[in-house]
């Protein structure tokens, strides 16, 4: 069982579990703590505190603890079976605890003020305290906080003050017109280290739905890097909600990872989808009602959707400059709606009927070089944007695995491609005239 | 600019930015720090340290600081323009810094040992240090670490030791056969507070791709709670990778949020998809090549896919018990591949042609009550699982918005539904015979 007493920025913040039901936390700085935690004063607290202090006195501990300001909190369990002593070392930044749940014996103070955790059975109230914390976090993050702030149910809803889009958790101006979109949080973090801050530091926001956004300056241009997770829907969330909070034209470049479909493409290369992207989708009806859809294909392969030509050329040339021409390939991308079934991977735990899928894809698009999960959606939404051409899109992906040969990139080459390739994309975006 | 000196679990860990190029971090506990950080010893360090210590002596500060063990680190900027003093209070758990970038004046020590941050221009080397940190994180998290550990490119690939599935980041046994799947990280955290730990604490793992998993015990049954983000693809990742690391039959229940399509369904109610789920997909061809696909529908509506009857009944009865019968509704769920276009939301920034979509959906499924983004995929994959019936699936969603009336749930009711509804699902899963 753990409670925390933390001090941040030189100001005291007391946080502690409260006993649920019968007992309650009591502390000598009770008012301040209660104000911070918005807890009503508890008449029972005085009684419990008095008892705890008597015990402290008996052990001569209170005197020692009273040296400025060492011992502050005394706490009783909910059951009244024993008591817990929570000692917070009052060094400027500190987390220190002494806990002895369900014990009538006072845990000895450590002279060196080291935190001591005396193991004991979990007290009943700990999960409750965790839950309160989690609920408080829900309160601050839940997209619906009150009736008045969540509006436009049938449009692009926002909540809070300032009004934030529901899933990215961002508000107007928090991301830039020029964005690099990635799938890994750590890749976003890596690329954010190339940004310089607009104010005191690079803007960062992690949403409760798994998005992570950074905004700063690169080559004096305002730029954002957003990690969006994976799949068509996550890209849809990103493009639509970003569009709702950005004024003027936008340019979005994806930096992803992919498997490659051609034996001659080396792992560690970066592929640019300059010849467009096609979508492979699982045909759910074929599987769910095989009789009704007899003869239907298990997977549907779409027409090509093209990226923005100018931005794509800029991305390709910038990558060639950064990585060398032999490390950059161009061609058709395939976007699949699953990493497994629609990419022809064999999984004996599911009915997939995908053993000849890759062949079929290559029959239709012999120049397809890469297979991943987001580029088509990005291109499609950019082409569907209004006014026409208001979103420019391009995509580059690091080839991490060669599907025909089974080759896999090694860690060093992957990191180089991510770091230098990512920087090249920032460069390309900063050069683009919007 | 910030460096950190942290000590965790009673053991010292020194972390600090190193000046790039000319200067380097120097510290009196250099060997230990270097071992920890795997940094080669720097011959220049001794020289710089001597200078820094002379200055400290001059101010009489070293003596005061030398009281066991207070001042440890002295550091120079990369430019040699001035120097920075990094003071780490050596209390067992501590983060303390004194920084004075680009200043020749020693920042006064605070008697109370409070951390001081003297504002100054960002030093050049900070982004590089950040980058190193980010790269180190990529090293530990990137799914491809070396050729030898990433295998089965055309199956269900794993990497690392122990071998972890690529996107969830989990390995065998880290999640249970019984899983509650949610979309919010904070909801997962809330529900995890109902679990009791198997060992010293509830298992928790956040993957680099936005998944967050908890495993523990509920009613003496092993149970997991996983936050998966949103959309068909994220559900696909979850079900397939979870299946790969769990032995024996599985039961998965989704606890989501949704908009509801019927005026009579109150917000704050929980809907159980007992009559199945249908999928609404954007017909990309209709938009990308309108001439070639003239007359095609902009959105495709699938047949119904059914959940597991036994688990669904258990979920419904458990919810009724926890929330009261009037707060639980049953019916058909609609899963959409977008929160915006395929759910009939109006967004003037994109061509969507979805103004009559909801009507069409209700024409085909008059009893459809909810619209969200994952349940269909869960049911579909459960039905596609081999051996047949090895995955049982059910779904319950909190109605947060009534689409016809525009009503929105308030924060309190939402939290209650998440907390009590979530607990009811844990209860149902723990009762199921697998």
Short mmCIF file of N, CA and C in Angstrom, two decimals, chain B residues 212-344:
data_model
loop_
_atom_site.label_atom_id
_atom_site.label_comp_id
_atom_site.label_asym_id
_atom_site.label_seq_id
_atom_site.Cartn_x
_atom_site.Cartn_y
_atom_site.Cartn_z
N UNK B 212 -2.65 -0.28 -23.80
CA UNK B 212 -2.36 -0.26 -22.36
C UNK B 212 -3.06 -1.46 -21.72
N UNK B 213 -2.29 -2.33 -21.09
CA UNK B 213 -2.86 -3.58 -20.54
C UNK B 213 -2.63 -3.71 -19.04
N UNK B 214 -3.65 -4.19 -18.35
CA UNK B 214 -3.55 -4.51 -16.92
C UNK B 214 -3.98 -5.97 -16.72
N UNK B 215 -3.32 -6.68 -15.83
CA UNK B 215 -3.76 -8.04 -15.48
C UNK B 215 -3.71 -8.23 -13.97
N UNK B 216 -4.76 -8.82 -13.44
CA UNK B 216 -4.81 -9.09 -12.01
C UNK B 216 -5.90 -10.10 -11.71
N UNK B 217 -6.36 -10.08 -10.47
CA UNK B 217 -7.39 -11.05 -10.07
C UNK B 217 -8.70 -10.33 -9.72
N UNK B 218 -9.80 -10.95 -10.10
CA UNK B 218 -11.11 -10.45 -9.67
C UNK B 218 -11.93 -11.68 -9.30
N UNK B 219 -12.47 -11.69 -8.10
CA UNK B 219 -13.20 -12.88 -7.62
C UNK B 219 -12.36 -14.14 -7.79
N UNK B 220 -11.07 -14.02 -7.54
CA UNK B 220 -10.14 -15.15 -7.68
C UNK B 220 -9.96 -15.66 -9.10
N UNK B 221 -10.51 -14.95 -10.07
CA UNK B 221 -10.28 -15.30 -11.48
C UNK B 221 -9.25 -14.34 -12.06
N UNK B 222 -8.39 -14.86 -12.90
CA UNK B 222 -7.40 -14.01 -13.56
C UNK B 222 -8.10 -13.24 -14.69
N UNK B 223 -7.91 -11.92 -14.68
CA UNK B 223 -8.64 -11.07 -15.62
C UNK B 223 -7.72 -9.96 -16.14
N UNK B 224 -7.93 -9.57 -17.40
CA UNK B 224 -7.16 -8.44 -17.94
C UNK B 224 -8.09 -7.33 -18.40
N UNK B 225 -7.55 -6.13 -18.39
CA UNK B 225 -8.26 -4.96 -18.91
C UNK B 225 -7.31 -4.30 -19.90
N UNK B 226 -7.76 -4.11 -21.13
CA UNK B 226 -6.86 -3.56 -22.15
C UNK B 226 -7.51 -2.37 -22.84
N UNK B 227 -6.78 -1.26 -22.91
CA UNK B 227 -7.24 -0.10 -23.69
C UNK B 227 -6.59 -0.20 -25.06
N UNK B 228 -7.42 -0.15 -26.11
CA UNK B 228 -6.90 -0.47 -27.45
C UNK B 228 -6.99 0.68 -28.44
N UNK B 229 -7.38 1.88 -28.00
CA UNK B 229 -7.58 2.93 -29.00
C UNK B 229 -8.89 2.69 -29.72
N UNK B 230 -8.97 3.07 -30.99
CA UNK B 230 -10.27 3.04 -31.67
C UNK B 230 -10.17 2.45 -33.07
N UNK B 231 -11.26 1.88 -33.53
CA UNK B 231 -11.35 1.45 -34.92
C UNK B 231 -11.16 -0.04 -35.12
N UNK B 232 -11.57 -0.47 -36.32
CA UNK B 232 -11.53 -1.89 -36.67
C UNK B 232 -10.12 -2.44 -36.59
N UNK B 233 -9.14 -1.68 -37.08
CA UNK B 233 -7.77 -2.20 -37.13
C UNK B 233 -7.20 -2.40 -35.75
N UNK B 234 -7.48 -1.46 -34.83
CA UNK B 234 -6.93 -1.59 -33.49
C UNK B 234 -7.55 -2.81 -32.80
N UNK B 235 -8.84 -3.05 -33.03
CA UNK B 235 -9.47 -4.25 -32.48
C UNK B 235 -8.85 -5.50 -33.09
N UNK B 236 -8.57 -5.45 -34.40
CA UNK B 236 -7.94 -6.57 -35.08
C UNK B 236 -6.58 -6.89 -34.46
N UNK B 237 -5.77 -5.84 -34.26
CA UNK B 237 -4.48 -6.03 -33.60
C UNK B 237 -4.66 -6.71 -32.26
N UNK B 238 -5.61 -6.18 -31.49
CA UNK B 238 -5.77 -6.71 -30.15
C UNK B 238 -6.16 -8.18 -30.17
N UNK B 239 -7.23 -8.52 -30.91
CA UNK B 239 -7.74 -9.89 -30.84
C UNK B 239 -6.70 -10.89 -31.35
N UNK B 240 -6.03 -10.54 -32.46
CA UNK B 240 -5.08 -11.49 -33.03
C UNK B 240 -3.83 -11.66 -32.17
N UNK B 241 -3.32 -10.55 -31.67
CA UNK B 241 -2.09 -10.67 -30.87
C UNK B 241 -2.37 -11.24 -29.49
N UNK B 242 -3.55 -10.94 -28.95
CA UNK B 242 -3.92 -11.54 -27.66
C UNK B 242 -4.07 -13.05 -27.83
N UNK B 243 -4.74 -13.44 -28.94
CA UNK B 243 -4.92 -14.88 -29.20
C UNK B 243 -3.57 -15.61 -29.28
N UNK B 244 -2.56 -14.91 -29.83
CA UNK B 244 -1.25 -15.53 -30.01
C UNK B 244 -0.51 -15.77 -28.69
N UNK B 245 -0.89 -15.03 -27.64
CA UNK B 245 -0.14 -15.17 -26.38
C UNK B 245 -0.97 -15.76 -25.24
N UNK B 246 -2.21 -16.17 -25.56
CA UNK B 246 -3.07 -16.77 -24.53
C UNK B 246 -3.34 -18.22 -24.89
N UNK B 247 -3.19 -19.11 -23.94
CA UNK B 247 -3.51 -20.52 -24.15
C UNK B 247 -4.97 -20.77 -23.80
N UNK B 248 -5.59 -21.68 -24.56
CA UNK B 248 -6.95 -22.11 -24.22
C UNK B 248 -8.01 -21.13 -24.67
N UNK B 249 -9.26 -21.42 -24.32
CA UNK B 249 -10.37 -20.56 -24.76
C UNK B 249 -10.30 -19.16 -24.15
N UNK B 250 -10.88 -18.21 -24.86
CA UNK B 250 -10.86 -16.81 -24.38
C UNK B 250 -12.27 -16.24 -24.34
N UNK B 251 -12.46 -15.26 -23.45
CA UNK B 251 -13.73 -14.51 -23.43
C UNK B 251 -13.37 -13.02 -23.41
N UNK B 252 -13.92 -12.28 -24.36
CA UNK B 252 -13.60 -10.86 -24.47
C UNK B 252 -14.89 -10.04 -24.44
N UNK B 253 -14.95 -9.06 -23.55
CA UNK B 253 -16.11 -8.17 -23.50
C UNK B 253 -15.63 -6.75 -23.72
N UNK B 254 -16.31 -6.04 -24.59
CA UNK B 254 -15.95 -4.66 -24.83
C UNK B 254 -16.81 -3.74 -23.97
N UNK B 255 -16.18 -2.73 -23.36
CA UNK B 255 -16.93 -1.66 -22.70
C UNK B 255 -16.57 -0.36 -23.39
N UNK B 256 -17.48 0.13 -24.23
CA UNK B 256 -17.18 1.32 -25.01
C UNK B 256 -18.13 2.45 -24.71
N UNK B 257 -18.04 3.49 -25.54
CA UNK B 257 -19.02 4.57 -25.51
C UNK B 257 -19.61 4.68 -26.91
N UNK B 258 -20.80 5.22 -27.01
CA UNK B 258 -21.43 5.30 -28.33
C UNK B 258 -22.41 6.45 -28.38
N UNK B 259 -22.78 6.80 -29.59
CA UNK B 259 -23.94 7.66 -29.79
C UNK B 259 -25.13 6.74 -29.96
N UNK B 260 -26.33 7.18 -29.52
CA UNK B 260 -27.45 6.27 -29.74
C UNK B 260 -28.43 6.84 -30.75
N UNK B 261 -29.05 5.91 -31.48
CA UNK B 261 -29.82 6.28 -32.67
C UNK B 261 -31.31 6.41 -32.40
N UNK B 262 -31.75 6.00 -31.23
CA UNK B 262 -33.18 6.01 -30.92
C UNK B 262 -33.47 7.06 -29.87
N UNK B 263 -34.53 7.81 -30.14
CA UNK B 263 -34.88 8.91 -29.25
C UNK B 263 -35.21 8.42 -27.83
N UNK B 264 -35.80 7.22 -27.77
CA UNK B 264 -36.28 6.72 -26.47
C UNK B 264 -35.16 6.19 -25.58
N UNK B 265 -33.97 6.00 -26.13
CA UNK B 265 -32.88 5.51 -25.29
C UNK B 265 -32.21 6.68 -24.58
N UNK B 266 -32.19 6.61 -23.27
CA UNK B 266 -31.66 7.74 -22.49
C UNK B 266 -30.13 7.72 -22.46
N UNK B 267 -29.54 8.91 -22.45
CA UNK B 267 -28.09 8.97 -22.28
C UNK B 267 -27.74 8.52 -20.86
N UNK B 268 -26.57 7.89 -20.74
CA UNK B 268 -26.17 7.35 -19.44
C UNK B 268 -26.54 5.90 -19.27
N UNK B 269 -27.47 5.41 -20.16
CA UNK B 269 -27.80 3.98 -20.15
C UNK B 269 -26.66 3.19 -20.75
N UNK B 270 -26.64 1.89 -20.45
CA UNK B 270 -25.66 1.01 -21.08
C UNK B 270 -26.40 0.08 -22.04
N UNK B 271 -25.94 0.03 -23.28
CA UNK B 271 -26.58 -0.82 -24.29
C UNK B 271 -25.78 -2.08 -24.51
N UNK B 272 -26.48 -3.20 -24.53
CA UNK B 272 -25.83 -4.48 -24.81
C UNK B 272 -26.21 -4.90 -26.22
N UNK B 273 -25.19 -5.27 -27.01
CA UNK B 273 -25.45 -5.61 -28.42
C UNK B 273 -25.89 -7.06 -28.52
N UNK B 274 -27.05 -7.36 -27.89
CA UNK B 274 -27.47 -8.76 -27.84
C UNK B 274 -28.05 -9.23 -29.17
N UNK B 275 -28.50 -8.29 -30.01
CA UNK B 275 -29.08 -8.68 -31.30
C UNK B 275 -28.07 -8.60 -32.43
N UNK B 276 -26.79 -8.43 -32.09
CA UNK B 276 -25.75 -8.45 -33.12
C UNK B 276 -25.28 -7.07 -33.52
N UNK B 277 -24.33 -7.07 -34.44
CA UNK B 277 -23.75 -5.81 -34.89
C UNK B 277 -23.60 -5.83 -36.41
N UNK B 278 -23.85 -4.68 -37.05
CA UNK B 278 -23.66 -4.55 -38.50
C UNK B 278 -22.60 -3.49 -38.76
N UNK B 279 -21.92 -3.61 -39.88
CA UNK B 279 -20.81 -2.71 -40.19
C UNK B 279 -21.19 -1.72 -41.29
N UNK B 280 -20.90 -0.44 -41.04
CA UNK B 280 -21.07 0.59 -42.08
C UNK B 280 -19.68 1.03 -42.53
N UNK B 281 -19.39 0.85 -43.82
CA UNK B 281 -18.07 1.20 -44.34
C UNK B 281 -18.19 2.25 -45.43
N UNK B 282 -17.26 3.17 -45.43
CA UNK B 282 -17.16 4.12 -46.52
C UNK B 282 -16.78 3.35 -47.78
N UNK B 283 -17.47 3.64 -48.90
CA UNK B 283 -17.16 3.01 -50.18
C UNK B 283 -16.17 3.92 -50.91
N UNK B 284 -14.90 3.68 -50.67
CA UNK B 284 -13.86 4.60 -51.16
C UNK B 284 -13.93 4.79 -52.68
N UNK B 285 -14.24 3.70 -53.40
CA UNK B 285 -14.28 3.80 -54.87
C UNK B 285 -15.30 4.83 -55.33
N UNK B 286 -16.42 4.88 -54.64
CA UNK B 286 -17.48 5.83 -54.99
C UNK B 286 -16.94 7.26 -54.99
N UNK B 287 -16.04 7.56 -54.08
CA UNK B 287 -15.52 8.93 -53.96
C UNK B 287 -14.30 9.16 -54.87
N UNK B 288 -13.43 8.13 -54.95
CA UNK B 288 -12.18 8.33 -55.68
C UNK B 288 -12.39 8.28 -57.19
N UNK B 289 -13.32 7.47 -57.67
CA UNK B 289 -13.53 7.38 -59.12
C UNK B 289 -15.03 7.41 -59.39
N UNK B 290 -15.64 8.59 -59.20
CA UNK B 290 -17.10 8.66 -59.26
C UNK B 290 -17.66 8.20 -60.61
N UNK B 291 -16.93 8.47 -61.69
CA UNK B 291 -17.47 8.08 -63.01
C UNK B 291 -17.51 6.57 -63.16
N UNK B 292 -16.40 5.95 -62.79
CA UNK B 292 -16.32 4.49 -62.93
C UNK B 292 -17.34 3.78 -62.05
N UNK B 293 -17.66 4.40 -60.93
CA UNK B 293 -18.59 3.75 -59.99
C UNK B 293 -19.90 4.53 -59.87
N UNK B 294 -20.34 5.07 -60.99
CA UNK B 294 -21.60 5.85 -60.98
C UNK B 294 -22.73 4.95 -60.50
N UNK B 295 -23.56 5.49 -59.65
CA UNK B 295 -24.69 4.71 -59.14
C UNK B 295 -24.37 3.87 -57.94
N UNK B 296 -23.08 3.76 -57.58
CA UNK B 296 -22.75 2.97 -56.38
C UNK B 296 -23.12 3.77 -55.12
N UNK B 297 -23.33 3.05 -54.06
CA UNK B 297 -23.67 3.70 -52.78
C UNK B 297 -22.41 4.27 -52.13
N UNK B 298 -22.49 5.45 -51.52
CA UNK B 298 -21.29 5.97 -50.85
C UNK B 298 -20.92 5.19 -49.59
N UNK B 299 -21.89 4.48 -48.99
CA UNK B 299 -21.59 3.70 -47.78
C UNK B 299 -22.18 2.30 -47.92
N UNK B 300 -21.47 1.31 -47.45
CA UNK B 300 -21.91 -0.07 -47.55
C UNK B 300 -22.33 -0.56 -46.17
N UNK B 301 -23.50 -1.19 -46.11
CA UNK B 301 -24.02 -1.68 -44.82
C UNK B 301 -24.02 -3.20 -44.85
N UNK B 302 -23.39 -3.80 -43.87
CA UNK B 302 -23.21 -5.27 -43.90
C UNK B 302 -24.38 -6.00 -43.24
N UNK B 303 -24.32 -7.32 -43.33
CA UNK B 303 -25.25 -8.16 -42.55
C UNK B 303 -24.87 -8.10 -41.08
N UNK B 304 -25.74 -8.70 -40.26
CA UNK B 304 -25.45 -8.72 -38.82
C UNK B 304 -24.45 -9.81 -38.46
N UNK B 305 -23.61 -9.52 -37.50
CA UNK B 305 -22.72 -10.53 -36.95
C UNK B 305 -23.08 -10.68 -35.47
N UNK B 306 -23.20 -11.92 -35.01
CA UNK B 306 -23.76 -12.13 -33.68
C UNK B 306 -22.67 -12.36 -32.61
N UNK B 307 -22.94 -11.88 -31.40
CA UNK B 307 -22.02 -12.15 -30.29
C UNK B 307 -22.28 -13.54 -29.70
N UNK B 308 -21.52 -13.92 -28.71
CA UNK B 308 -21.75 -15.19 -28.02
C UNK B 308 -22.97 -15.03 -27.11
N UNK B 309 -23.95 -15.93 -27.28
CA UNK B 309 -25.23 -15.76 -26.58
C UNK B 309 -25.08 -15.90 -25.06
N UNK B 310 -24.30 -16.89 -24.62
CA UNK B 310 -24.17 -17.15 -23.18
C UNK B 310 -23.49 -15.96 -22.48
N UNK B 311 -22.38 -15.51 -23.07
CA UNK B 311 -21.65 -14.41 -22.45
C UNK B 311 -22.48 -13.12 -22.47
N UNK B 312 -23.20 -12.91 -23.58
CA UNK B 312 -24.03 -11.70 -23.68
C UNK B 312 -25.13 -11.70 -22.62
N UNK B 313 -25.76 -12.85 -22.40
CA UNK B 313 -26.81 -12.95 -21.38
C UNK B 313 -26.23 -12.66 -19.99
N UNK B 314 -25.05 -13.20 -19.76
CA UNK B 314 -24.38 -12.99 -18.47
C UNK B 314 -24.05 -11.51 -18.27
N UNK B 315 -23.58 -10.88 -19.35
CA UNK B 315 -23.24 -9.46 -19.29
C UNK B 315 -24.48 -8.63 -19.01
N UNK B 316 -25.57 -8.93 -19.73
CA UNK B 316 -26.80 -8.16 -19.56
C UNK B 316 -27.33 -8.30 -18.14
N UNK B 317 -27.35 -9.54 -17.61
CA UNK B 317 -27.92 -9.72 -16.27
C UNK B 317 -27.02 -9.07 -15.22
N UNK B 318 -25.72 -9.15 -15.42
CA UNK B 318 -24.81 -8.55 -14.46
C UNK B 318 -24.95 -7.02 -14.46
N UNK B 319 -25.13 -6.45 -15.65
CA UNK B 319 -25.33 -4.99 -15.74
C UNK B 319 -26.63 -4.57 -15.09
N UNK B 320 -27.69 -5.36 -15.34
CA UNK B 320 -28.99 -5.04 -14.74
C UNK B 320 -28.90 -5.05 -13.22
N UNK B 321 -28.18 -6.03 -12.72
CA UNK B 321 -28.01 -6.12 -11.27
C UNK B 321 -27.26 -4.90 -10.71
N UNK B 322 -26.23 -4.48 -11.45
CA UNK B 322 -25.39 -3.39 -10.94
C UNK B 322 -26.02 -2.02 -11.13
N UNK B 323 -26.71 -1.82 -12.25
CA UNK B 323 -27.18 -0.47 -12.58
C UNK B 323 -28.70 -0.31 -12.44
N UNK B 324 -29.40 -1.42 -12.35
CA UNK B 324 -30.86 -1.38 -12.36
C UNK B 324 -31.35 -1.63 -13.78
N UNK B 325 -32.47 -2.36 -13.88
CA UNK B 325 -32.95 -2.80 -15.20
C UNK B 325 -33.25 -1.62 -16.13
N UNK B 326 -33.71 -0.50 -15.54
CA UNK B 326 -34.09 0.62 -16.42
C UNK B 326 -32.89 1.30 -17.07
N UNK B 327 -31.72 0.98 -16.59
CA UNK B 327 -30.51 1.61 -17.15
C UNK B 327 -29.80 0.72 -18.17
N UNK B 328 -30.41 -0.42 -18.47
CA UNK B 328 -29.78 -1.31 -19.44
C UNK B 328 -30.73 -1.56 -20.60
N UNK B 329 -30.28 -1.34 -21.82
CA UNK B 329 -31.11 -1.62 -22.99
C UNK B 329 -30.39 -2.64 -23.86
N UNK B 330 -31.19 -3.38 -24.63
CA UNK B 330 -30.59 -4.38 -25.53
C UNK B 330 -31.07 -4.16 -26.94
N UNK B 331 -30.23 -4.47 -27.91
CA UNK B 331 -30.64 -4.29 -29.30
C UNK B 331 -29.49 -4.53 -30.26
N UNK B 332 -29.64 -3.90 -31.45
CA UNK B 332 -28.62 -4.05 -32.50
C UNK B 332 -27.61 -2.92 -32.39
N UNK B 333 -26.36 -3.27 -32.57
CA UNK B 333 -25.30 -2.26 -32.61
C UNK B 333 -24.88 -2.02 -34.06
N UNK B 334 -24.51 -0.78 -34.35
CA UNK B 334 -23.92 -0.48 -35.66
C UNK B 334 -22.47 -0.06 -35.43
N UNK B 335 -21.56 -0.71 -36.13
CA UNK B 335 -20.16 -0.33 -36.07
C UNK B 335 -19.81 0.42 -37.34
N UNK B 336 -19.16 1.57 -37.19
CA UNK B 336 -18.80 2.38 -38.36
C UNK B 336 -17.29 2.46 -38.47
N UNK B 337 -16.77 2.62 -39.71
CA UNK B 337 -15.31 2.68 -39.85
C UNK B 337 -14.78 4.11 -39.68
N UNK B 338 -15.67 5.06 -39.41
CA UNK B 338 -15.24 6.43 -39.09
C UNK B 338 -16.18 6.99 -38.05
N UNK B 339 -15.66 7.83 -37.18
CA UNK B 339 -16.52 8.53 -36.22
C UNK B 339 -17.33 9.60 -36.95
N UNK B 340 -16.81 10.06 -38.07
CA UNK B 340 -17.42 11.19 -38.77
C UNK B 340 -18.25 10.74 -39.97
N UNK B 341 -17.62 10.42 -41.09
CA UNK B 341 -18.40 10.19 -42.31
C UNK B 341 -19.37 9.01 -42.17
N UNK B 342 -18.89 7.88 -41.71
CA UNK B 342 -19.74 6.68 -41.68
C UNK B 342 -20.71 6.68 -40.50
N UNK B 343 -20.67 7.72 -39.68
CA UNK B 343 -21.68 7.85 -38.63
C UNK B 343 -22.62 9.01 -38.94
N UNK B 344 -22.55 9.49 -40.18
CA UNK B 344 -23.50 10.50 -40.61
C UNK B 344 -23.30 11.87 -40.00
#
